[in-house]
mmCIF file of C-alpha atoms and ligand atoms in Angstrom:
data_model
loop_
_atom_site.group_PDB
_atom_site.id
_atom_site.type_symbol
_atom_site.label_atom_id
_atom_site.label_comp_id
_atom_site.label_asym_id
_atom_site.label_seq_id
_atom_site.Cartn_x
_atom_site.Cartn_y
_atom_site.Cartn_z
ATOM 1 C CA MET A 1 0.386 82.015 -70.664
ATOM 2 C CA ALA A 2 0.174 82.035 -74.474
ATOM 3 C CA ASN A 3 -1.963 79.409 -76.191
ATOM 4 C CA LEU A 4 0.332 77.775 -78.742
ATOM 5 C CA GLU A 5 -2.583 75.990 -80.421
ATOM 6 C CA THR A 6 -4.179 79.255 -81.523
ATOM 7 C CA LEU A 7 -0.947 81.123 -82.302
ATOM 8 C CA ASP A 8 -1.171 81.899 -86.028
ATOM 9 C CA VAL A 9 0.890 83.495 -88.808
ATOM 10 C CA TYR A 10 -0.702 85.502 -91.636
ATOM 11 C CA LEU A 11 1.438 85.561 -94.753
ATOM 12 C CA SER A 12 0.691 89.105 -95.959
ATOM 13 C CA ALA A 13 -1.179 92.224 -94.960
ATOM 14 C CA HIS A 14 -3.706 91.447 -97.688
ATOM 15 C CA SER A 15 -4.504 87.908 -96.535
ATOM 16 C CA PHE A 16 -7.116 88.561 -93.858
ATOM 17 C CA PRO A 17 -10.135 90.784 -93.053
ATOM 18 C CA GLU A 18 -9.596 93.400 -90.305
ATOM 19 C CA GLU A 19 -12.555 92.113 -88.245
ATOM 20 C CA GLU A 20 -10.675 88.838 -87.567
ATOM 21 C CA LEU A 21 -8.236 90.690 -85.316
ATOM 22 C CA ARG A 22 -10.791 92.306 -82.976
ATOM 23 C CA ASP A 23 -10.081 90.311 -79.848
ATOM 24 C CA LYS A 24 -6.548 89.234 -80.735
ATOM 25 C CA VAL A 25 -3.038 90.335 -79.935
ATOM 26 C CA THR A 26 -1.160 91.102 -83.146
ATOM 27 C CA VAL A 27 2.487 91.437 -83.965
ATOM 28 C CA VAL A 28 3.469 93.237 -87.161
ATOM 29 C CA ILE A 29 6.639 92.089 -88.919
ATOM 30 C CA ASP A 30 8.418 93.912 -91.775
ATOM 31 C CA VAL A 31 12.063 92.928 -91.392
ATOM 32 C CA LEU A 32 13.166 94.843 -94.526
ATOM 33 C CA ARG A 33 12.756 97.480 -93.316
ATOM 34 C CA ALA A 34 9.786 99.220 -91.694
ATOM 35 C CA THR A 35 9.581 97.410 -88.357
ATOM 36 C CA SER A 36 13.406 97.344 -87.984
ATOM 37 C CA THR A 37 13.370 101.113 -88.588
ATOM 38 C CA ILE A 38 10.577 101.679 -85.999
ATOM 39 C CA VAL A 39 12.501 99.730 -83.378
ATOM 40 C CA THR A 40 15.728 101.643 -84.181
ATOM 41 C CA ALA A 41 14.013 105.051 -84.140
ATOM 42 C CA LEU A 42 12.483 104.463 -80.705
ATOM 43 C CA GLN A 43 15.712 102.999 -79.355
ATOM 44 C CA ASN A 44 17.497 106.157 -80.536
ATOM 45 C CA GLY A 45 15.131 108.459 -78.753
ATOM 46 C CA ALA A 46 12.277 109.249 -81.102
ATOM 47 C CA LYS A 47 9.309 110.375 -78.994
ATOM 48 C CA GLU A 48 6.612 108.570 -80.990
ATOM 49 C CA ILE A 49 5.788 107.275 -84.449
ATOM 50 C CA VAL A 50 2.539 107.862 -86.286
ATOM 51 C CA PRO A 51 2.036 105.199 -88.993
ATOM 52 C CA VAL A 52 0.102 106.394 -92.024
ATOM 53 C CA GLU A 53 -1.240 104.788 -95.157
ATOM 54 C CA ASP A 54 -0.513 107.389 -97.808
ATOM 55 C CA MET A 55 0.877 110.860 -98.580
ATOM 56 C CA GLY A 56 -2.553 112.521 -98.039
ATOM 57 C CA GLU A 57 -2.821 111.242 -94.476
ATOM 58 C CA ALA A 58 0.828 112.151 -93.813
ATOM 59 C CA SER A 59 0.369 115.783 -94.908
ATOM 60 C CA ARG A 60 -2.898 116.173 -93.013
ATOM 61 C CA ILE A 61 -1.240 115.093 -89.768
ATOM 62 C CA ALA A 62 1.897 117.104 -90.465
ATOM 63 C CA GLN A 63 -0.194 120.294 -90.878
ATOM 64 C CA SER A 64 -2.071 119.736 -87.628
ATOM 65 C CA VAL A 65 1.000 119.533 -85.277
ATOM 66 C CA ASP A 66 3.942 121.674 -84.222
ATOM 67 C CA SER A 67 6.200 121.426 -87.242
ATOM 68 C CA ASP A 68 9.476 121.996 -85.298
ATOM 69 C CA ASN A 69 9.157 118.616 -83.683
ATOM 70 C CA ILE A 70 7.974 116.401 -86.468
ATOM 71 C CA LEU A 71 9.760 114.573 -89.273
ATOM 72 C CA LEU A 72 8.088 113.176 -92.371
ATOM 73 C CA CYS A 73 9.602 109.746 -92.967
ATOM 74 C CA GLY A 74 9.112 106.942 -95.449
ATOM 75 C CA GLU A 75 9.479 105.406 -98.860
ATOM 76 C CA ARG A 76 7.718 104.040 -101.882
ATOM 77 C CA ASP A 77 9.260 100.943 -103.445
ATOM 78 C CA GLY A 78 12.274 101.416 -101.169
ATOM 79 C CA ILE A 79 13.018 104.967 -102.320
ATOM 80 C CA LYS A 80 12.709 108.020 -100.023
ATOM 81 C CA ILE A 81 9.552 110.015 -100.785
ATOM 82 C CA ASP A 82 10.293 113.381 -102.414
ATOM 83 C CA GLY A 83 10.238 116.212 -99.903
ATOM 84 C CA TYR A 84 10.400 113.905 -96.859
ATOM 85 C CA ASP A 85 13.012 114.367 -94.138
ATOM 86 C CA LEU A 86 14.022 110.727 -93.943
ATOM 87 C CA GLY A 87 13.607 107.584 -96.023
ATOM 88 C CA ASN A 88 13.313 104.084 -94.558
ATOM 89 C CA SER A 89 16.921 103.150 -93.867
ATOM 90 C CA PRO A 90 17.207 102.335 -90.135
ATOM 91 C CA LEU A 91 20.775 103.687 -90.330
ATOM 92 C CA GLU A 92 19.388 107.214 -90.915
ATOM 93 C CA TYR A 93 17.441 107.159 -87.633
ATOM 94 C CA THR A 94 20.247 108.283 -85.328
ATOM 95 C CA ASN A 95 19.704 110.031 -82.019
ATOM 96 C CA GLU A 96 20.901 113.315 -83.550
ATOM 97 C CA MET A 97 18.252 113.011 -86.243
ATOM 98 C CA VAL A 98 15.227 111.634 -84.384
ATOM 99 C CA GLY A 99 15.821 112.333 -80.646
ATOM 100 C CA GLY A 100 12.632 113.853 -79.095
ATOM 101 C CA LYS A 101 10.791 113.972 -82.458
ATOM 102 C CA THR A 102 7.416 112.737 -83.610
ATOM 103 C CA LEU A 103 7.856 110.735 -86.811
ATOM 104 C CA ILE A 104 5.100 110.482 -89.363
ATOM 105 C CA PHE A 105 5.919 107.183 -91.012
ATOM 106 C CA ASN A 106 4.665 106.174 -94.455
ATOM 107 C CA THR A 107 5.911 102.945 -96.096
ATOM 108 C CA THR A 108 4.893 100.649 -98.964
ATOM 109 C CA ASN A 109 3.853 97.638 -96.884
ATOM 110 C CA GLY A 110 4.859 97.964 -93.233
ATOM 111 C CA THR A 111 2.627 100.859 -92.258
ATOM 112 C CA GLN A 112 -0.224 99.411 -94.321
ATOM 113 C CA ALA A 113 -0.029 96.227 -92.273
ATOM 114 C CA ILE A 114 0.007 98.249 -89.030
ATOM 115 C CA LYS A 115 -3.016 100.324 -90.121
ATOM 116 C CA LYS A 116 -4.919 97.162 -91.061
ATOM 117 C CA ALA A 117 -4.362 95.777 -87.542
ATOM 118 C CA VAL A 118 -5.250 98.918 -85.531
ATOM 119 C CA GLY A 119 -8.434 97.315 -84.284
ATOM 120 C CA SER A 120 -6.651 94.455 -82.549
ATOM 121 C CA SER A 121 -6.691 94.193 -78.778
ATOM 122 C CA ALA A 122 -2.924 94.926 -78.584
ATOM 123 C CA LEU A 123 -0.419 95.553 -81.359
ATOM 124 C CA TYR A 124 3.355 95.058 -81.065
ATOM 125 C CA ILE A 125 6.149 95.691 -83.529
ATOM 126 C CA ALA A 126 8.706 92.954 -84.140
ATOM 127 C CA SER A 127 12.034 92.700 -85.915
ATOM 128 C CA PHE A 128 15.105 90.514 -85.472
ATOM 129 C CA LEU A 129 16.589 93.406 -83.490
ATOM 130 C CA ASN A 130 14.083 92.954 -80.653
ATOM 131 C CA LEU A 131 13.159 89.264 -81.159
ATOM 132 C CA SER A 132 13.691 87.986 -77.599
ATOM 133 C CA ALA A 133 11.933 90.982 -76.045
ATOM 134 C CA VAL A 134 8.897 90.316 -78.244
ATOM 135 C CA VAL A 135 8.893 86.600 -77.368
ATOM 136 C CA ASP A 136 9.062 87.445 -73.628
ATOM 137 C CA ILE A 137 5.948 89.672 -73.906
ATOM 138 C CA LEU A 138 4.028 87.189 -76.039
ATOM 139 C CA ARG A 139 4.643 84.290 -73.691
ATOM 140 C CA LYS A 140 2.566 86.150 -71.061
ATOM 141 C CA GLU A 141 -0.361 86.981 -73.363
ATOM 142 C CA GLU A 142 -3.662 85.258 -72.565
ATOM 143 C CA LYS A 143 -5.433 86.224 -75.801
ATOM 144 C CA ASP A 144 -4.990 84.566 -79.177
ATOM 145 C CA ILE A 145 -1.905 85.829 -81.004
ATOM 146 C CA VAL A 146 -1.476 86.519 -84.715
ATOM 147 C CA LEU A 147 1.914 87.277 -86.282
ATOM 148 C CA ILE A 148 1.295 89.418 -89.395
ATOM 149 C CA CYS A 149 3.956 89.335 -92.074
ATOM 150 C CA ALA A 150 3.709 92.626 -93.978
ATOM 151 C CA GLY A 151 5.008 90.971 -97.178
ATOM 152 C CA TRP A 152 5.355 92.878 -100.442
ATOM 153 C CA ARG A 153 2.265 94.212 -102.178
ATOM 154 C CA GLY A 154 0.137 91.225 -101.156
ATOM 155 C CA ARG A 155 2.858 88.640 -101.724
ATOM 156 C CA LEU A 156 4.825 86.676 -99.207
ATOM 157 C CA ALA A 157 8.253 88.007 -98.109
ATOM 158 C CA LEU A 158 10.706 85.343 -97.004
ATOM 159 C CA GLU A 159 12.480 87.568 -94.454
ATOM 160 C CA ASP A 160 9.149 88.223 -92.678
ATOM 161 C CA LEU A 161 8.120 84.595 -92.643
ATOM 162 C CA ILE A 162 11.453 83.415 -91.236
ATOM 163 C CA LEU A 163 11.207 85.936 -88.352
ATOM 164 C CA ALA A 164 7.632 84.746 -87.682
ATOM 165 C CA GLY A 165 9.032 81.197 -87.643
ATOM 166 C CA ASN A 166 11.795 82.201 -85.226
ATOM 167 C CA ILE A 167 9.185 83.749 -82.895
ATOM 168 C CA VAL A 168 6.999 80.609 -83.023
ATOM 169 C CA TYR A 169 10.061 78.352 -82.528
ATOM 170 C CA ASN A 170 11.219 80.285 -79.466
ATOM 171 C CA MET A 171 7.733 80.472 -77.987
ATOM 172 C CA CYS A 172 7.332 76.700 -78.097
ATOM 173 C CA ASP A 173 10.978 75.982 -77.212
ATOM 174 C CA GLY A 174 11.460 74.218 -80.561
ATOM 175 C CA LYS A 175 8.573 71.750 -80.048
ATOM 176 C CA LEU A 176 5.428 72.716 -81.928
ATOM 177 C CA VAL A 177 2.199 70.997 -80.818
ATOM 178 C CA PRO A 178 0.499 68.915 -83.561
ATOM 179 C CA GLU A 179 -2.678 70.993 -83.068
ATOM 180 C CA ALA A 180 -0.847 74.209 -84.102
ATOM 181 C CA ARG A 181 -2.335 76.421 -86.817
ATOM 182 C CA ASP A 182 -1.188 75.839 -90.394
ATOM 183 C CA GLY A 183 0.399 79.330 -90.596
ATOM 184 C CA ALA A 184 2.464 78.623 -87.465
ATOM 185 C CA LYS A 185 3.547 75.238 -88.859
ATOM 186 C CA VAL A 186 4.732 76.710 -92.171
ATOM 187 C CA ALA A 187 6.687 79.532 -90.477
ATOM 188 C CA PHE A 188 8.148 77.120 -87.887
ATOM 189 C CA GLY A 189 9.190 74.681 -90.630
ATOM 190 C CA LEU A 190 10.972 77.406 -92.611
ATOM 191 C CA TYR A 191 12.858 78.623 -89.550
ATOM 192 C CA GLU A 192 13.722 75.107 -88.415
ATOM 193 C CA LYS A 193 15.222 74.272 -91.808
ATOM 194 C CA TYR A 194 17.318 77.426 -92.043
ATOM 195 C CA LYS A 195 17.958 78.345 -88.460
ATOM 196 C CA GLY A 196 21.725 77.895 -88.845
ATOM 197 C CA ASP A 197 21.890 80.553 -91.529
ATOM 198 C CA VAL A 198 19.066 83.045 -91.226
ATOM 199 C CA ALA A 199 21.182 85.932 -92.536
ATOM 200 C CA SER A 200 21.755 84.131 -95.855
ATOM 201 C CA VAL A 201 17.999 83.519 -96.227
ATOM 202 C CA ILE A 202 17.351 87.204 -95.652
ATOM 203 C CA HIS A 203 20.055 88.220 -98.129
ATOM 204 C CA SER A 204 18.590 85.906 -100.820
ATOM 205 C CA SER A 205 15.021 87.227 -100.440
ATOM 206 C CA ASN A 206 13.327 89.133 -103.254
ATOM 207 C CA HIS A 207 13.220 92.346 -101.268
ATOM 208 C CA ALA A 208 16.877 92.105 -100.306
ATOM 209 C CA VAL A 209 17.710 91.824 -103.993
ATOM 210 C CA ARG A 210 15.530 94.863 -104.651
ATOM 211 C CA LEU A 211 17.321 96.801 -101.907
ATOM 212 C CA LYS A 212 20.743 95.762 -103.224
ATOM 213 C CA GLY A 213 19.684 97.394 -106.520
ATOM 214 C CA LEU A 214 19.156 100.593 -104.524
ATOM 215 C CA GLU A 215 22.616 100.211 -103.000
ATOM 216 C CA VAL A 216 21.455 99.919 -99.416
ATOM 217 C CA GLU A 217 23.053 96.550 -98.669
ATOM 218 C CA ASN A 218 24.223 97.707 -95.212
ATOM 219 C CA ASP A 219 20.561 97.907 -94.215
ATOM 220 C CA ILE A 220 20.156 94.185 -94.856
ATOM 221 C CA ASP A 221 23.101 93.315 -92.595
ATOM 222 C CA TYR A 222 21.767 95.718 -89.961
ATOM 223 C CA CYS A 223 18.205 94.273 -90.034
ATOM 224 C CA SER A 224 19.549 90.688 -89.834
ATOM 225 C CA GLN A 225 21.068 91.221 -86.379
ATOM 226 C CA LYS A 226 19.336 89.488 -83.474
ATOM 227 C CA ASP A 227 18.598 90.981 -80.078
ATOM 228 C CA THR A 228 20.441 94.254 -80.239
ATOM 229 C CA CYS A 229 17.556 95.953 -78.491
ATOM 230 C CA SER A 230 15.182 95.082 -75.643
ATOM 231 C CA LEU A 231 12.302 97.419 -76.340
ATOM 232 C CA VAL A 232 8.991 96.379 -77.847
ATOM 233 C CA PRO A 233 7.120 99.161 -79.640
ATOM 234 C CA VAL A 234 3.393 99.156 -78.999
ATOM 235 C CA LEU A 235 0.559 100.913 -80.795
ATOM 236 C CA ASN A 236 -1.889 102.871 -78.658
ATOM 237 C CA LYS A 237 -4.598 105.116 -80.140
ATOM 238 C CA GLY A 238 -2.860 105.131 -83.507
ATOM 239 C CA ILE A 239 0.563 106.095 -82.120
ATOM 240 C CA ILE A 240 3.589 103.805 -81.650
ATOM 241 C CA THR A 241 5.721 104.343 -78.546
ATOM 242 C CA ARG A 242 8.250 102.264 -76.634
HETATM 243 C C1 MLT B 1 7.824 98.480 -96.700
HETATM 244 O O1 MLT B 1 7.116 99.036 -95.858
HETATM 245 O O2 MLT B 1 7.397 97.931 -97.709
HETATM 246 C C2 MLT B 1 9.340 98.401 -96.573
HETATM 247 O O3 MLT B 1 9.781 98.707 -95.341
HETATM 248 C C3 MLT B 1 10.080 98.839 -97.826
HETATM 249 C C4 MLT B 1 11.499 99.303 -97.633
HETATM 250 O O4 MLT B 1 12.413 98.468 -97.581
HETATM 251 O O5 MLT B 1 11.740 100.494 -97.529
#
């Protein structure tokens, strides 16, 4: 049973040292759009996803595996990387496109957060799409849990924090213990205040505005949906599978 007194929320991938996660269960959150895309890709039949930090690591891995079955995927600042097969719109990750494939996945903040947390005792991927499935798994965890908001280049991202708050809220059935960690209290408070209109909060976030400028508004609606999927991606030996 999860310990709600030690459940914590880190506000960005830059806000903690890796060593802190050694014996903890971590959950990486990048609502717009990396973790929503990972969940969608696996739901639509991708075999596995290899998160990478940069182009160099992506090309090294791409050269070392059977090129018929891999796709290079990802973005910088929201825009598909030149020469890659796919960008970071979850709507591109259809079964026809990703079924049976290994995806090498390279994003501005989401995959950086995942790489930073590889040393944790277990690592799960969360989005609004698989919210309840994530909460069900976390409720059973005995170890301390940290929800990591990927954020944007070291800054807080509202859409990530409100999902962290929704996870905390559901885990404690809407009643947070006074001994809870500060990070959990802040996320819980944000979600509690806006729980009637989470989609509007997501749409008003800085990154949603950035994405609207790139004319990918449908992605924001897509990533704001709750519980469309019951799988929880998990990282094992550097590879994410369902
Ligand atoms: C990221 O990893 O920073 C994001 O997923 C950016 C994006 O929306 O493509």
